[in-house]
Coordinates of C-alpha atoms and ligand atoms in Angstrom, one line a residue:
M16 CA 15.9 12.6 17.3
K17 CA 12.4 13.8 16.3
V18 CA 10.9 12.2 13.3
L19 CA 8.0 12.9 10.8
V20 CA 5.6 10.7 9.5
I21 CA 3.5 12.3 6.4
G22 CA -0.1 10.9 6.0
A23 CA -3.2 10.0 7.8
G24 CA -4.0 6.2 7.2
G25 CA -3.9 3.1 8.8
R26 CA -0.3 2.5 7.0
E27 CA 1.0 5.9 8.6
H28 CA -0.4 4.6 11.9
A29 CA 1.7 1.4 11.7
L30 CA 4.6 2.8 10.5
A31 CA 4.7 5.8 13.0
W32 CA 4.3 3.1 16.0
R33 CA 7.3 1.1 14.6
L34 CA 9.5 4.4 14.2
S35 CA 8.4 5.4 18.1
Q36 CA 9.9 2.0 19.1
S37 CA 13.5 2.7 17.4
A38 CA 16.3 3.4 19.7
G39 CA 16.9 6.7 18.3
V40 CA 13.6 8.3 18.4
E41 CA 12.4 10.5 20.9
E42 CA 9.2 11.6 19.2
V43 CA 7.0 11.0 16.3
L44 CA 5.2 13.7 14.7
V45 CA 2.6 12.7 12.5
A46 CA 0.9 15.2 9.6
P47 CA -2.1 15.1 9.5
G48 CA -2.4 11.9 11.5
N49 CA -5.7 10.5 12.8
A50 CA -7.1 9.8 16.4
G51 CA -4.9 6.7 16.8
T52 CA -1.6 8.6 16.0
A53 CA -2.8 11.5 18.4
L54 CA -3.3 8.8 21.3
E55 CA -0.1 7.0 20.9
A56 CA 2.4 7.6 23.5
G57 CA 5.5 9.5 22.1
M58 CA 3.6 10.8 19.1
R59 CA 2.0 14.0 18.2
N60 CA -0.3 15.2 15.3
V61 CA 0.5 18.3 13.3
D62 CA -2.5 19.6 11.2
I63 CA -0.7 20.1 7.9
A64 CA -2.1 18.3 4.8
V65 CA 0.1 16.0 2.8
D66 CA 0.4 18.3 -0.1
E67 CA 1.6 21.5 1.8
F68 CA 5.0 21.1 1.0
D69 CA 6.2 24.7 2.2
A70 CA 4.2 24.1 5.7
L71 CA 5.8 20.8 6.3
L72 CA 9.2 22.1 5.4
N73 CA 8.8 24.9 7.9
L74 CA 7.7 22.3 10.4
V75 CA 10.9 20.6 10.0
A76 CA 13.0 23.4 10.8
Q77 CA 10.8 24.5 13.8
E78 CA 11.1 21.3 15.4
K79 CA 14.4 20.3 14.1
I80 CA 13.4 16.8 12.8
G81 CA 16.0 14.6 11.8
F82 CA 14.2 12.3 9.4
T83 CA 10.8 12.2 7.4
M84 CA 8.9 9.2 6.4
V85 CA 6.3 9.8 3.5
G86 CA 3.3 7.4 3.7
P87 CA 1.3 8.2 0.5
E88 CA 1.8 8.3 -3.2
V89 CA 0.3 11.7 -3.9
P90 CA 3.2 13.7 -2.4
L91 CA 5.9 11.3 -3.8
V92 CA 4.5 11.4 -7.1
A93 CA 4.4 15.5 -6.7
G94 CA 8.0 15.4 -5.8
I95 CA 8.3 16.0 -2.0
V96 CA 11.7 13.8 -1.7
D97 CA 13.1 16.1 -4.3
Y98 CA 12.0 19.4 -2.4
F99 CA 13.0 18.2 0.8
T100 CA 16.4 16.8 -0.2
Q101 CA 17.2 20.2 -1.8
A102 CA 16.8 22.0 1.5
G103 CA 19.1 19.6 3.0
H104 CA 16.4 17.5 4.7
A105 CA 16.6 13.7 5.3
C106 CA 13.3 12.5 3.4
F107 CA 12.7 8.7 2.7
G108 CA 11.1 7.6 -0.5
P109 CA 11.8 7.8 -4.1
S110 CA 12.4 11.0 -6.3
Q111 CA 9.7 12.4 -8.3
A112 CA 11.4 10.8 -11.4
A113 CA 11.6 7.4 -9.8
A114 CA 8.0 7.7 -8.3
Q115 CA 6.9 7.4 -11.9
L116 CA 6.8 3.6 -11.3
E117 CA 3.6 4.4 -9.6
G118 CA 2.8 7.6 -10.9
S119 CA 2.3 6.5 -14.5
K120 CA 1.4 3.4 -16.0
S121 CA 2.8 3.7 -19.3
F122 CA 6.0 4.4 -17.8
S123 CA 6.1 1.6 -15.7
K124 CA 4.9 -0.8 -18.5
E125 CA 7.5 0.5 -20.7
F126 CA 10.2 -0.1 -18.0
L127 CA 9.0 -3.3 -17.3
A128 CA 8.9 -4.3 -21.3
R129 CA 12.5 -2.7 -22.0
Y130 CA 14.3 -4.6 -19.0
D131 CA 12.1 -7.9 -19.7
I132 CA 10.5 -8.0 -16.5
P133 CA 7.3 -10.5 -16.3
T134 CA 4.1 -8.5 -16.8
A135 CA 1.0 -8.5 -18.9
A136 CA 1.2 -7.7 -22.5
Y137 CA -0.3 -4.3 -23.3
E138 CA -0.7 -1.1 -25.3
S139 CA -1.1 2.6 -24.4
F140 CA -3.8 4.8 -26.1
T141 CA -5.2 8.2 -26.0
D142 CA -7.3 8.0 -29.1
A143 CA -10.8 5.9 -27.9
D144 CA -11.0 4.2 -31.6
K145 CA -7.8 2.7 -31.6
A146 CA -8.2 1.5 -28.1
K147 CA -11.4 -0.2 -29.1
A148 CA -9.9 -1.6 -32.3
F149 CA -7.2 -3.2 -30.1
I150 CA -9.9 -4.5 -27.6
H151 CA -11.9 -5.7 -30.3
A152 CA -8.8 -7.8 -31.7
Q153 CA -7.7 -9.1 -28.3
G154 CA -11.4 -9.8 -26.7
V155 CA -12.1 -10.3 -23.1
P156 CA -11.4 -10.3 -20.3
I157 CA -9.0 -7.3 -20.5
V158 CA -7.8 -4.9 -18.2
I159 CA -7.9 -1.3 -18.6
K160 CA -5.9 1.1 -16.6
A161 CA -6.0 5.2 -16.5
D162 CA -2.0 6.1 -16.9
G163 CA -2.0 8.3 -13.7
L164 CA -3.2 8.3 -10.4
A165 CA -7.0 7.7 -9.8
A166 CA -7.1 7.0 -6.1
G167 CA -7.8 3.4 -6.9
K168 CA -10.5 4.1 -9.3
G169 CA -8.3 3.6 -12.5
V170 CA -8.3 0.0 -12.8
V171 CA -11.1 -2.0 -14.9
V172 CA -11.0 -5.6 -15.4
A173 CA -13.4 -5.7 -18.1
T174 CA -15.5 -9.0 -18.9
S175 CA -17.8 -7.8 -21.6
I176 CA -16.5 -5.9 -25.0
Q177 CA -19.3 -3.6 -23.9
Q178 CA -17.9 -2.8 -20.9
A179 CA -14.2 -2.5 -22.0
Y180 CA -15.7 -0.1 -24.8
S181 CA -17.6 2.1 -22.2
T182 CA -14.5 2.2 -19.8
V183 CA -12.4 3.4 -22.9
E184 CA -15.1 6.1 -23.5
A185 CA -15.4 7.1 -20.2
M186 CA -11.8 7.8 -19.6
L187 CA -10.6 9.0 -23.0
G188 CA -13.8 10.5 -24.2
E189 CA -15.6 12.0 -21.4
K190 CA -12.5 12.5 -19.5
A191 CA -14.2 10.8 -16.3
L192 CA -10.9 10.8 -14.6
G193 CA -9.5 14.2 -15.7
D194 CA -5.9 13.8 -16.7
A195 CA -5.1 10.7 -15.1
G196 CA -7.4 9.0 -17.5
A197 CA -6.3 11.0 -20.7
K198 CA -4.0 8.2 -21.4
V199 CA -4.8 4.3 -20.9
V200 CA -3.0 1.0 -20.9
V201 CA -5.0 -1.8 -22.3
E202 CA -3.3 -5.0 -21.1
E203 CA -3.8 -8.7 -21.1
F204 CA -6.0 -10.3 -18.1
I205 CA -3.6 -12.6 -16.2
A206 CA -5.3 -15.3 -13.8
G207 CA -3.6 -16.3 -10.6
E208 CA -3.2 -15.4 -7.0
E209 CA -2.2 -12.0 -5.9
A210 CA 0.5 -11.3 -3.5
T211 CA 2.3 -7.9 -2.2
F212 CA 6.0 -8.1 -2.2
I213 CA 7.7 -5.0 -0.5
C214 CA 11.2 -4.0 -0.3
L215 CA 13.4 -1.3 1.1
C216 CA 15.7 0.1 -1.5
D217 CA 18.8 2.3 -1.3
G218 CA 19.1 2.7 -5.2
K219 CA 21.3 -0.5 -5.8
T220 CA 20.2 -2.8 -3.2
A221 CA 16.7 -4.2 -2.2
I222 CA 16.1 -5.8 1.0
P223 CA 12.5 -7.5 1.2
F224 CA 10.0 -7.3 3.8
A225 CA 7.8 -10.3 4.8
S226 CA 5.5 -11.2 1.9
S227 CA 1.9 -10.1 2.6
Q228 CA -1.7 -10.4 0.8
D229 CA -4.5 -7.7 0.9
H230 CA -8.2 -8.4 -0.1
K231 CA -9.2 -5.6 -2.3
A232 CA -13.1 -6.7 -2.5
R233 CA -15.6 -5.5 -0.1
D234 CA -17.4 -8.7 0.9
D235 CA -16.4 -12.1 2.1
G236 CA -15.4 -14.5 -0.6
D237 CA -13.8 -11.8 -2.4
T238 CA -17.0 -10.6 -3.8
G239 CA -18.4 -6.9 -3.9
P240 CA -17.0 -3.5 -5.3
N241 CA -13.2 -3.0 -5.1
T242 CA -12.0 -0.8 -2.1
G243 CA -8.9 0.4 -1.0
G244 CA -8.3 -3.2 1.0
M245 CA -10.7 -4.8 3.6
G246 CA -7.6 -6.7 5.3
A247 CA -4.3 -8.2 4.8
Y248 CA -2.2 -10.9 6.5
S249 CA 1.6 -11.9 6.5
P250 CA 3.4 -13.8 5.3
A251 CA 1.7 -15.0 2.1
P252 CA 2.0 -18.7 1.7
V253 CA 1.7 -18.5 -2.1
I254 CA 5.3 -16.9 -1.8
D255 CA 7.2 -19.8 -0.6
A256 CA 11.1 -19.9 -0.7
Q257 CA 11.4 -20.8 -4.3
M258 CA 8.9 -18.1 -5.2
H259 CA 10.8 -15.5 -3.2
Q260 CA 13.7 -16.3 -5.0
M261 CA 12.2 -15.8 -8.3
V262 CA 10.7 -12.8 -7.6
M263 CA 13.9 -11.3 -6.4
Q264 CA 15.7 -12.4 -9.2
Q265 CA 13.2 -11.7 -12.1
V266 CA 11.4 -8.8 -10.9
I267 CA 13.2 -7.1 -8.0
E268 CA 16.8 -7.2 -9.2
P269 CA 16.2 -6.0 -12.8
T270 CA 14.1 -3.3 -11.5
L271 CA 16.7 -1.9 -9.0
A272 CA 19.4 -2.3 -11.9
G273 CA 17.1 -1.0 -14.5
M274 CA 16.2 2.3 -12.5
A275 CA 19.9 3.0 -11.9
A276 CA 21.1 2.4 -15.4
D277 CA 18.2 4.8 -16.5
G278 CA 19.8 7.5 -14.2
I279 CA 16.8 7.5 -11.9
P280 CA 18.0 5.1 -8.8
Y281 CA 15.0 4.0 -6.9
T282 CA 15.4 4.7 -2.9
G283 CA 12.6 4.0 -0.7
F284 CA 9.6 1.3 -0.4
L285 CA 8.8 -0.2 -3.5
Y286 CA 5.7 -2.0 -3.8
A287 CA 5.4 -4.9 -6.5
G288 CA 1.8 -6.3 -6.6
L289 CA 2.3 -9.5 -8.4
M290 CA 0.1 -12.2 -9.5
I291 CA 1.6 -15.6 -9.2
T292 CA 0.2 -17.5 -12.5
P293 CA -1.2 -21.3 -12.1
Q294 CA 2.1 -22.2 -13.7
G295 CA 4.0 -21.0 -11.1
Q296 CA 5.4 -17.6 -12.7
P297 CA 5.4 -14.1 -11.1
K298 CA 4.0 -11.5 -13.0
V299 CA 4.1 -7.7 -12.3
I300 CA 0.5 -6.1 -11.9
E301 CA 1.4 -2.9 -10.7
F302 CA 4.5 -1.1 -8.9
N303 CA 3.5 1.2 -6.3
C304 CA 6.3 4.0 -4.7
R305 CA 5.4 3.3 -1.1
F306 CA 4.1 1.0 1.5
G307 CA 0.9 -0.9 1.2
D308 CA -2.4 0.0 3.1
P309 CA -3.4 -2.5 4.6
E310 CA -0.5 -4.4 4.3
A311 CA 1.8 -2.2 6.4
Q312 CA -0.5 -2.9 9.5
P313 CA 0.4 -6.9 9.8
V314 CA 3.7 -6.3 8.0
M315 CA 5.0 -3.8 10.9
M316 CA 3.4 -6.1 13.5
R317 CA 5.9 -8.6 12.6
L318 CA 8.6 -6.3 12.1
Q319 CA 11.3 -6.6 14.5
S320 CA 14.5 -4.7 13.0
D321 CA 14.7 -1.2 14.0
L322 CA 12.8 0.9 11.2
L323 CA 14.7 4.0 11.6
E324 CA 18.0 2.6 11.6
V325 CA 17.3 0.5 8.2
C326 CA 15.8 3.3 6.8
Q327 CA 18.5 5.9 7.4
K328 CA 20.7 2.7 5.7
A329 CA 18.6 2.9 2.7
L330 CA 19.0 6.8 2.7
A331 CA 22.7 6.7 2.6
G332 CA 22.8 4.0 0.0
E333 CA 24.3 1.4 2.8
L334 CA 21.6 -1.4 2.7
A335 CA 24.0 -4.1 1.2
G336 CA 24.3 -6.9 3.8
T337 CA 21.5 -5.7 5.9
Q338 CA 18.6 -8.2 6.7
L339 CA 15.2 -7.3 8.3
A340 CA 14.1 -9.5 11.1
F341 CA 10.3 -10.6 11.3
D342 CA 8.4 -12.3 14.2
S343 CA 7.9 -15.9 12.7
R344 CA 4.4 -15.7 13.7
T345 CA 1.5 -14.7 11.1
A346 CA -0.2 -11.5 11.6
V347 CA -4.0 -11.2 10.3
G348 CA -5.4 -7.7 10.0
V349 CA -9.1 -7.2 9.7
V350 CA -10.3 -3.7 8.3
M351 CA -13.5 -2.4 9.9
A352 CA -15.1 0.0 7.6
A353 CA -18.1 2.3 7.7
G354 CA -21.2 0.6 6.4
G355 CA -21.9 1.7 3.0
Y356 CA -18.1 2.1 1.9
P357 CA -16.7 2.3 -0.8
Q358 CA -20.0 4.4 -1.6
A359 CA -21.6 6.8 0.7
Y360 CA -21.3 6.0 4.6
D361 CA -21.9 8.2 7.7
Q362 CA -19.0 9.8 9.4
G363 CA -18.5 11.1 13.1
E364 CA -20.0 8.1 14.8
P365 CA -18.6 7.4 18.2
I366 CA -16.4 4.3 18.5
S367 CA -16.6 1.8 21.6
G368 CA -14.0 -0.6 23.1
L369 CA -10.9 0.8 22.0
D370 CA -9.6 0.6 25.4
K371 CA -10.1 -3.0 25.9
E372 CA -6.8 -4.3 25.4
L373 CA -5.8 -7.9 24.2
F374 CA -2.5 -9.6 24.2
D375 CA -1.0 -10.0 20.8
T376 CA -3.5 -7.8 19.3
K377 CA -3.1 -4.0 17.9
V378 CA -5.7 -1.6 16.4
F379 CA -4.3 0.6 13.9
H380 CA -6.5 3.8 13.3
A381 CA -7.2 5.0 9.6
G382 CA -10.2 7.1 9.4
T383 CA -10.9 8.2 12.9
A384 CA -10.6 11.8 14.7
M385 CA -10.9 13.2 17.8
H386 CA -14.0 15.0 18.7
A387 CA -14.1 16.6 22.3
N388 CA -12.1 13.8 23.9
E389 CA -13.8 11.0 22.1
V390 CA -12.8 8.7 19.1
V391 CA -15.3 9.2 16.2
T392 CA -15.1 7.7 12.8
N393 CA -14.0 9.9 10.2
G394 CA -13.5 7.8 6.9
G395 CA -14.6 4.6 5.1
R396 CA -12.0 2.4 6.5
V397 CA -12.0 3.3 10.1
L398 CA -9.7 0.8 11.7
C399 CA -7.5 -2.1 10.9
V400 CA -7.3 -4.6 14.1
V401 CA -3.9 -7.3 13.9
G402 CA -4.0 -10.2 15.7
L403 CA -0.6 -12.3 16.0
G404 CA -0.9 -16.1 16.0
S405 CA 1.5 -19.1 15.7
S406 CA -0.8 -20.3 12.4
V407 CA -3.4 -18.3 10.1
S408 CA -6.3 -19.4 12.0
N409 CA -4.9 -18.5 15.4
A410 CA -4.0 -15.0 14.1
Q411 CA -7.0 -14.6 12.7
A412 CA -9.2 -16.0 15.7
R413 CA -7.2 -13.3 17.8
A414 CA -7.7 -10.5 15.6
Y415 CA -11.6 -11.5 15.4
E416 CA -11.7 -11.8 19.3
R417 CA -10.4 -8.2 19.6
V418 CA -12.7 -6.9 16.4
D419 CA -15.8 -8.3 18.5
T420 CA -15.1 -6.0 21.5
I421 CA -15.1 -2.8 19.4
G422 CA -18.1 -1.2 17.6
W423 CA -20.0 1.9 16.3
R424 CA -23.3 2.3 14.8
N425 CA -23.5 0.6 11.4
Q426 CA -20.0 -0.8 11.3
Y427 CA -18.9 -3.2 8.5
Y428 CA -16.2 -5.9 8.2
R429 CA -15.4 -9.0 6.3
K430 CA -15.5 -12.1 8.3
D431 CA -13.3 -14.5 6.1
I432 CA -9.7 -12.1 6.1
G433 CA -6.8 -15.0 5.5
H434 CA -9.3 -17.4 4.0
R435 CA -6.7 -18.1 0.8
A436 CA -4.0 -18.8 3.4
L437 CA -6.1 -20.9 5.6
N438 CA -7.4 -23.1 2.6
R439 CA -3.6 -24.0 1.4
Ligands
AMP8 P1 -4.2 -2.0 -9.2 O1 -5.2 -0.9 -8.9 O2 -3.1 -1.6 -10.1 O3 -3.8 -2.7 -8.1 O4 -5.5 -2.9 -9.9 C1 -6.7 -3.5 -9.0 C2 -6.8 -4.8 -9.3 O5 -7.0 -5.1 -10.5 C3 -5.7 -5.4 -9.0 O6 -5.6 -5.9 -7.8 C4 -6.0 -7.0 -9.8 O7 -7.0 -8.0 -8.7 C5 -6.6 -6.5 -10.9 N1 -5.7 -6.3 -12.1 C6 -5.0 -5.5 -12.6 N2 -4.3 -5.6 -13.7 C7 -4.5 -6.9 -14.0 C8 -4.4 -7.9 -15.0 N3 -3.3 -7.5 -16.0 N4 -4.9 -9.3 -15.1 C9 -5.7 -9.5 -13.9 N5 -6.1 -8.7 -12.8 C10 -5.7 -7.4 -12.8
LIG9 N1 -3.5 -2.5 -0.6 C1 -3.1 -2.2 -1.7 C2 -2.3 -0.8 -1.8 O1 -1.8 -0.3 -1.1 O2 -2.1 -0.1 -3.1

């Protein structure tokens, strides 16, 4: 069977790579893909953007594609799964209605409250003065979130009242984020350690992937500006067996049951971004309607199950009794970024060293492109280099050993990916 992966990032390279190893897969098409997916055996890029639904559907018909996997949230929230399904094509992901768990913070907060799923206390506002009065009453730190999709710019953890007020004024008053910020959620700040818990869902049943943790801050020691993620590792030791069970019982199972009871059963990858409080309580910080990036890179590195087969089971509503198998070793993924990211950075820099293979490592591409037979940088987060090892420190050493052999002008990466797991 031919399968299609929609997207262009490191997550899509990792998903496409695992799909290409599935027993039933003859070729993986990636739209639009990157240099990594262009060079991979059994893969082919097609130059169609993730929001060109008609062109994507034409491609599916022309190439007789049997299964489509959607990487990023934007096409999911815009309803690509409904569109493909109505055309009779197997497309893996949540419906537009179910994708609101990520697409609208007020939808997901209202859902969590109604089903008594642990999360931060909150209020929604469209009026800046009312939001400020609430902030004044609550005090800081406090968290302000744009209601809609804002490409990672929609969350501000305010540490002063002044910062909280100016965030509200920018979002609600000056419409700095457009429609995405026309409504805001103001919520309680929760202290603790973050972890990523992603499940494969068929509307009724959720099967967990191995846990993971990403590093959102740009610089070592979790300092500097917030980014899309500078690295990730799996498993996350903060999710021990007992915590795993609590997350399934208190978060995942009630979410699947609640969505089904509301008439919008959830099929696809469900990403729960959790805060594990010092008291050992998991709280939902956010839902995403897709796999994590860069979490997909270390998690796919460890996945041993046939990805196409389990996703087809999920689409058919037949996940009950399924288990996912993972390599018992730890995977650490280090993002190599363009210097300057997440602010301005250069593109088009030739990357050297990509051909130097190293056992138990894999380089997933994100912001790369082919330019006259050469791989060049084409984004802020350029590569994610994953190493496998029998311990966190072994996996980390392996990943950095490979990182050291790759380079381009003005590259940047964190030197401490995995530090929380190492310090345990
Ligand atoms: P998000 O874009 O929703 O993942 O939020 C970005 C980051 O803001 C999260 O990874 C957390 O570090 C932080 N954050 C979001 N909500 C809260 C909260 N209620 N309490 C503490 N930190 C939060
Ligand atoms: N790594 C965070 C995310 O995928 O949203």
